[in-house]
Amino acid sequence: MLDYPIEINPVSAHAILHLEDNPDDAFLLRTAAELARLPVAFFRVQDVEQAIAWLRGEGPFSNREEYPFPVAVLLDARLAQGSGLDVLAWARRQKQMKNLPIFILTGSERPGEKQRAQSLGATGYVQKQPLYGDLLELLRHNLPPEIHIPQ
């Protein structure tokens, strides 16, 4: 685990929780969002336990001023330990997260993975691509309407 497991971009009150264990992928996504001028702040966690604790508002994430409840969640399908699909399954069992936009990100699709994500209630299943163009477009169409997103 890194010394700094959470990266915060405090520019916006609209939080997106990003579960990603690869710092390079996290950097690319944040850069793409900044280039697209998305008015959001990415909060990065690196493992399943941190993601669930954040969503629950427990432990080190209990202060919602510092660790706000997200308007969307991005989950890496495959981590060194665990899977974003585990977080998705847990979140969809929580009443307050039934309609929360949750996207599964993958570097390469495995047989049955997309179908499993859909059956668990993923808002979208997106392959990681240069500058995350498809994901940014999905975010534009699935974030709450009060978030103004430049075209």
XYZ file of N, CA and C in Angstrom:
453
model
N 0.837 -1.174 0.000
C 0.000 0.000 0.000
C 0.886 1.243 0.000
N 0.452 2.253 -0.720
C 1.210 3.490 -0.789
C 1.072 4.283 0.502
N 2.013 5.201 0.741
C 1.934 6.067 1.911
C 0.706 6.963 1.858
N 0.275 7.345 0.665
C -0.868 8.226 0.494
C -1.931 7.508 -0.319
N -2.796 6.713 0.324
C -3.751 5.905 -0.428
C -4.898 6.686 -1.035
N -5.085 7.944 -0.645
C -6.210 8.711 -1.144
C -5.686 9.959 -1.821
N -6.136 10.217 -3.029
C -5.773 11.427 -3.751
C -7.015 12.292 -3.841
N -6.901 13.527 -3.448
C -8.064 14.401 -3.427
C -7.837 15.586 -4.347
N -8.832 15.872 -5.172
C -8.848 17.057 -6.016
C -9.957 17.946 -5.456
N -9.626 18.939 -4.599
C -10.653 19.684 -3.873
C -11.342 20.779 -4.677
N -11.317 20.739 -5.980
C -11.860 21.807 -6.802
C -13.391 21.834 -6.768
N -14.038 20.744 -6.495
C -15.483 20.650 -6.632
C -16.124 19.977 -5.430
N -17.395 20.285 -5.225
C -18.156 19.614 -4.176
C -18.754 18.306 -4.675
N -18.657 18.033 -5.970
C -19.227 16.819 -6.545
C -18.156 15.730 -6.560
N -18.285 14.793 -5.646
C -17.260 13.764 -5.462
C -17.542 12.540 -6.323
N -16.467 12.007 -6.897
C -16.516 10.706 -7.563
C -15.503 9.819 -6.869
N -15.987 8.704 -6.343
C -15.095 7.740 -5.701
C -14.508 6.843 -6.784
N -13.185 6.700 -6.778
C -12.488 5.922 -7.801
C -11.663 4.838 -7.116
N -12.056 3.591 -7.298
C -11.307 2.449 -6.786
C -10.334 2.013 -7.869
N -9.045 2.264 -7.627
C -8.009 1.963 -8.628
C -6.698 1.726 -7.901
N -6.079 0.575 -8.150
C -4.801 0.282 -7.500
C -3.593 0.659 -8.357
N -3.833 1.076 -9.593
C -2.736 1.474 -10.476
C -2.672 3.006 -10.534
N -1.607 3.597 -9.973
C -1.532 5.067 -9.963
C -1.484 5.678 -11.364
N -0.938 4.967 -12.330
C -0.894 5.489 -13.702
C -2.299 5.597 -14.293
N -3.131 4.573 -14.073
C -4.510 4.623 -14.566
C -5.288 5.739 -13.875
N -5.068 5.917 -12.584
C -5.749 6.985 -11.840
C -5.340 8.353 -12.389
N -4.068 8.520 -12.673
C -3.573 9.784 -13.220
C -4.192 10.075 -14.588
N -4.260 9.059 -15.443
C -4.840 9.250 -16.775
C -6.309 9.666 -16.695
N -7.050 9.034 -15.804
C -8.461 9.379 -15.664
C -8.624 10.811 -15.167
N -7.871 11.193 -14.156
C -7.976 12.557 -13.625
C -7.576 13.583 -14.684
N -6.537 13.270 -15.439
C -6.102 14.186 -16.502
C -7.184 14.334 -17.564
N -7.788 13.230 -17.960
C -8.861 13.279 -18.955
C -10.038 14.103 -18.443
N -10.392 13.921 -17.184
C -11.505 14.679 -16.611
C -11.183 16.166 -16.549
N -9.957 16.500 -16.218
C -9.551 17.906 -16.181
C -9.577 18.506 -17.587
N -9.095 17.767 -18.576
C -9.124 18.253 -19.955
C -10.559 18.444 -20.451
N -11.451 17.574 -19.981
C -12.857 17.675 -20.367
C -13.610 18.689 -19.503
N -12.923 19.277 -18.546
C -13.484 20.274 -17.634
C -14.689 19.746 -16.865
N -14.625 18.487 -16.452
C -15.702 17.939 -15.622
C -15.619 18.585 -14.243
N -16.711 19.125 -13.736
C -16.696 19.802 -12.438
C -16.850 18.825 -11.278
N -15.886 17.935 -11.151
C -15.939 16.908 -10.113
C -14.588 16.807 -9.420
N -14.618 16.214 -8.249
C -13.394 15.913 -7.519
C -13.277 14.395 -7.416
N -12.143 13.861 -7.830
C -11.911 12.419 -7.731
C -11.264 12.110 -6.383
N -11.825 11.116 -5.722
C -11.276 10.613 -4.479
C -10.880 9.161 -4.745
N -9.603 8.879 -4.643
C -9.102 7.552 -5.006
C -8.823 6.711 -3.777
N -9.336 5.487 -3.800
C -8.977 4.468 -2.822
C -8.389 3.297 -3.594
N -7.656 2.440 -2.883
C -6.905 1.404 -3.583
C -7.361 -0.026 -3.349
N -8.308 -0.225 -2.449
C -8.749 -1.598 -2.243
C -10.227 -1.650 -1.884
N -10.775 -2.850 -1.932
C -12.202 -3.086 -1.712
C -12.627 -2.595 -0.340
N -11.835 -2.892 0.684
C -12.193 -2.503 2.046
C -12.282 -0.988 2.188
N -11.335 -0.261 1.591
C -11.377 1.203 1.651
C -12.608 1.737 0.937
N -12.938 1.177 -0.207
C -14.102 1.647 -0.973
C -15.386 1.468 -0.167
N -15.560 0.310 0.436
C -16.774 0.059 1.222
C -16.797 0.947 2.461
N -15.664 1.108 3.127
C -15.614 1.989 4.305
C -15.972 3.420 3.916
N -15.471 3.890 2.766
C -15.804 5.245 2.293
C -17.317 5.367 2.080
N -17.884 4.406 1.351
C -19.311 4.471 1.055
C -20.160 4.393 2.323
N -19.699 3.641 3.297
C -20.412 3.548 4.572
C -20.202 4.778 5.443
N -19.119 5.506 5.187
C -18.771 6.629 6.046
C -18.233 6.155 7.383
N -17.422 5.118 7.353
C -16.898 4.513 8.580
C -15.391 4.671 8.684
N -14.896 4.496 9.904
C -13.454 4.543 10.153
C -12.875 5.879 9.735
N -11.766 5.852 9.013
C -11.115 7.110 8.626
C -11.962 7.959 7.683
N -13.039 7.381 7.132
C -13.894 8.087 6.176
C -15.192 8.598 6.801
N -15.254 8.658 8.111
C -16.492 9.052 8.794
C -16.787 10.547 8.686
N -15.794 11.355 8.416
C -15.995 12.796 8.288
C -16.441 13.110 6.859
N -17.744 13.370 6.664
C -18.277 13.611 5.322
C -17.858 14.963 4.755
N -17.333 15.843 5.585
C -16.763 17.090 5.057
C -15.495 16.782 4.258
N -14.677 15.883 4.780
C -13.426 15.496 4.114
C -13.636 14.403 3.074
N -14.555 13.496 3.355
C -14.783 12.327 2.510
C -16.270 12.260 2.140
N -16.721 13.124 1.238
C -18.155 13.210 0.930
C -18.690 11.960 0.247
N -20.003 11.764 0.420
C -20.646 10.668 -0.296
C -20.604 11.008 -1.782
N -20.219 10.079 -2.625
C -20.015 10.390 -4.054
C -21.306 10.505 -4.856
N -21.212 11.251 -5.956
C -22.317 11.320 -6.922
C -22.203 10.189 -7.939
N -21.045 9.550 -7.992
C -20.809 8.397 -8.869
C -19.609 7.621 -8.333
N -19.519 6.364 -8.730
C -18.428 5.490 -8.294
C -17.835 4.801 -9.528
N -16.510 4.794 -9.588
C -15.778 4.107 -10.656
C -14.981 2.984 -10.003
N -15.183 1.766 -10.461
C -14.557 0.600 -9.842
C -13.727 -0.171 -10.850
N -12.461 -0.363 -10.544
C -11.615 -1.204 -11.387
C -12.099 -2.646 -11.236
N -12.300 -3.316 -12.362
C -12.810 -4.684 -12.327
C -11.830 -5.633 -11.643
N -10.539 -5.426 -11.891
C -9.539 -6.352 -11.344
C -8.457 -5.582 -10.603
N -8.322 -5.938 -9.346
C -7.311 -5.334 -8.488
C -6.299 -6.405 -8.113
N -5.197 -5.986 -7.547
C -4.210 -6.963 -7.080
C -4.862 -7.915 -6.071
N -5.741 -7.366 -5.248
C -6.496 -8.185 -4.294
C -7.959 -7.790 -4.368
N -8.781 -8.664 -4.861
C -10.209 -8.393 -4.938
C -10.639 -7.844 -6.282
N -11.873 -7.344 -6.296
C -12.464 -6.862 -7.538
C -13.462 -5.759 -7.234
N -13.549 -4.814 -8.150
C -14.573 -3.796 -8.033
C -15.969 -4.390 -8.088
N -16.106 -5.564 -8.691
C -17.400 -6.236 -8.741
C -17.892 -6.583 -7.337
N -16.968 -6.839 -6.411
C -17.345 -7.112 -5.018
C -17.969 -5.874 -4.382
N -17.404 -4.707 -4.672
C -17.958 -3.450 -4.150
C -19.320 -3.192 -4.782
N -19.429 -3.417 -6.078
C -20.699 -3.232 -6.775
C -21.789 -4.110 -6.156
N -21.492 -5.380 -5.950
C -22.481 -6.297 -5.363
C -22.906 -5.812 -3.983
N -21.943 -5.389 -3.164
C -22.258 -4.875 -1.828
C -23.118 -3.618 -1.933
N -22.721 -2.676 -2.789
C -23.421 -1.396 -2.887
C -24.875 -1.583 -3.325
N -25.120 -2.463 -4.252
C -26.480 -2.652 -4.744
C -27.392 -3.305 -3.707
N -26.815 -3.880 -2.667
C -27.628 -4.413 -1.565
C -27.996 -3.329 -0.549
N -27.409 -2.144 -0.688
C -27.671 -1.031 0.231
C -28.785 -0.173 -0.351
N -29.825 0.062 0.426
C -30.988 0.809 -0.057
C -30.609 2.179 -0.617
N -29.733 2.907 0.072
C -29.378 4.267 -0.342
C -28.468 4.292 -1.569
N -28.015 3.142 -2.050
C -27.112 3.106 -3.200
C -27.723 2.428 -4.423
N -29.011 2.133 -4.366
C -29.676 1.452 -5.483
C -29.564 2.237 -6.785
N -29.655 3.576 -6.705
C -29.642 4.403 -7.910
C -28.339 5.162 -8.110
N -27.350 4.915 -7.289
C -26.055 5.574 -7.417
C -25.380 5.095 -8.708
N -24.946 6.008 -9.582
C -24.233 5.573 -10.792
C -22.908 4.895 -10.420
N -22.790 3.628 -10.800
C -21.577 2.852 -10.517
C -21.106 2.223 -11.821
N -19.872 2.535 -12.177
C -19.280 2.065 -13.424
C -18.146 1.096 -13.131
N -18.065 0.042 -13.915
C -16.950 -0.903 -13.844
C -15.979 -0.556 -14.960
N -14.703 -0.425 -14.600
C -13.639 -0.137 -15.563
C -12.767 -1.375 -15.718
N -12.348 -1.642 -16.935
C -11.500 -2.805 -17.159
C -10.432 -2.495 -18.205
N -9.262 -3.071 -17.998
C -8.190 -2.934 -18.980
C -8.402 -3.864 -20.150
N -8.977 -5.016 -19.882
C -9.290 -5.986 -20.933
C -10.449 -6.843 -20.449
N -11.403 -7.021 -21.319
C -12.608 -7.751 -20.950
C -12.339 -9.243 -20.855
N -12.816 -9.837 -19.784
C -12.742 -11.287 -19.619
C -14.108 -11.884 -19.922
N -14.134 -13.123 -20.406
C -15.425 -13.743 -20.729
C -16.369 -13.711 -19.514
N -17.564 -13.240 -19.740
C -18.586 -13.220 -18.701
C -18.526 -12.037 -17.742
N -17.443 -11.273 -17.795
C -17.280 -10.180 -16.830
C -18.309 -9.073 -17.049
N -18.532 -8.694 -18.286
C -19.495 -7.636 -18.580
C -20.906 -8.071 -18.169
N -21.257 -9.308 -18.458
C -22.573 -9.810 -18.092
C -22.744 -9.840 -16.575
N -21.687 -10.211 -15.861
C -21.766 -10.223 -14.391
C -21.950 -8.806 -13.867
N -21.195 -7.851 -14.418
C -21.329 -6.455 -13.989
C -22.762 -5.971 -14.226
N -23.309 -6.288 -15.375
C -24.682 -5.869 -15.687
C -25.685 -6.535 -14.755
N -25.492 -7.816 -14.478
C -26.436 -8.522 -13.606
C -26.363 -8.011 -12.162
N -25.212 -7.464 -11.769
C -25.064 -6.897 -10.424
C -25.594 -5.470 -10.343
N -25.919 -4.875 -11.494
C -26.503 -3.546 -11.487
C -25.567 -2.414 -11.844
N -24.494 -2.703 -12.563
C -23.573 -1.639 -12.986
C -24.292 -0.677 -13.926
N -24.017 0.598 -13.776
C -24.559 1.624 -14.669
C -23.903 1.516 -16.038
N -22.639 1.125 -16.029
C -21.904 0.966 -17.269
C -20.683 0.101 -17.062
N -20.203 -0.463 -18.146
C -18.998 -1.304 -18.152
C -18.119 -0.734 -19.254
N -16.961 -0.209 -18.884
C -16.154 0.557 -19.820
C -14.725 0.032 -19.850
N -14.220 -0.173 -21.059
C -12.814 -0.528 -21.194
C -11.976 0.727 -21.047
N -10.894 0.601 -20.283
C -9.980 1.732 -20.136
C -9.338 1.978 -21.493
N -9.365 3.210 -21.907
C -8.817 3.581 -23.202
C -7.986 4.832 -23.014
N -7.194 5.192 -24.026
C -6.461 6.451 -23.912
C -7.410 7.606 -23.620
N -7.145 8.293 -22.552
C -7.907 9.444 -22.082
C -9.356 9.133 -21.702
N -9.723 7.873 -21.613
C -11.011 7.483 -21.050
C -12.204 8.169 -21.716
N -12.165 8.350 -23.019
C -13.231 9.054 -23.719
C -14.623 8.482 -23.502
N -14.786 7.164 -23.600
C -16.106 6.558 -23.422
C -16.630 6.773 -22.016
N -15.754 6.645 -21.019
C -16.172 6.830 -19.635
C -16.631 8.262 -19.394
N -15.896 9.216 -19.899
C -16.279 10.613 -19.698
C -17.646 10.887 -20.316
N -17.912 10.290 -21.458
C -19.219 10.472 -22.092
C -20.316 9.839 -21.235
N -20.068 8.662 -20.676
C -21.049 8.035 -19.788
C -21.294 8.893 -18.553
N -20.243 9.462 -17.993
C -20.409 10.330 -16.829
C -21.268 11.535 -17.185
N -21.015 12.120 -18.330
C -21.810 13.285 -18.759
C -23.307 12.978 -18.746
N -23.668 11.753 -19.092
C -25.076 11.394 -19.210
C -25.661 10.784 -17.945
N -24.845 10.502 -16.930
C -25.350 9.822 -15.742
C -25.143 10.577 -14.441
N -24.459 11.700 -14.469
C -24.308 12.485 -13.253
C -25.604 13.247 -12.998
N -25.850 13.621 -11.738
C -27.080 14.363 -11.434
C -27.190 15.634 -12.265
N -28.412 16.052 -12.600
C -28.619 17.201 -13.490
C -28.089 18.520 -12.926
N -27.960 18.628 -11.612
C -27.464 19.891 -11.055
C -25.967 20.115 -11.308
N -25.288 19.099 -11.802
C -23.869 19.230 -12.123
C -23.759 19.662 -13.576
N -23.365 20.907 -13.790
C -23.233 21.418 -15.158
C -21.926 20.910 -15.753
N -22.029 20.218 -16.864
C -20.862 19.654 -17.523
C -20.689 20.322 -18.883
N -19.581 21.040 -19.067
C -19.341 21.672 -20.367
C -19.242 20.634 -21.470
N -19.696 20.993 -22.654
C -19.598 20.079 -23.806
C -18.296 20.260 -24.534
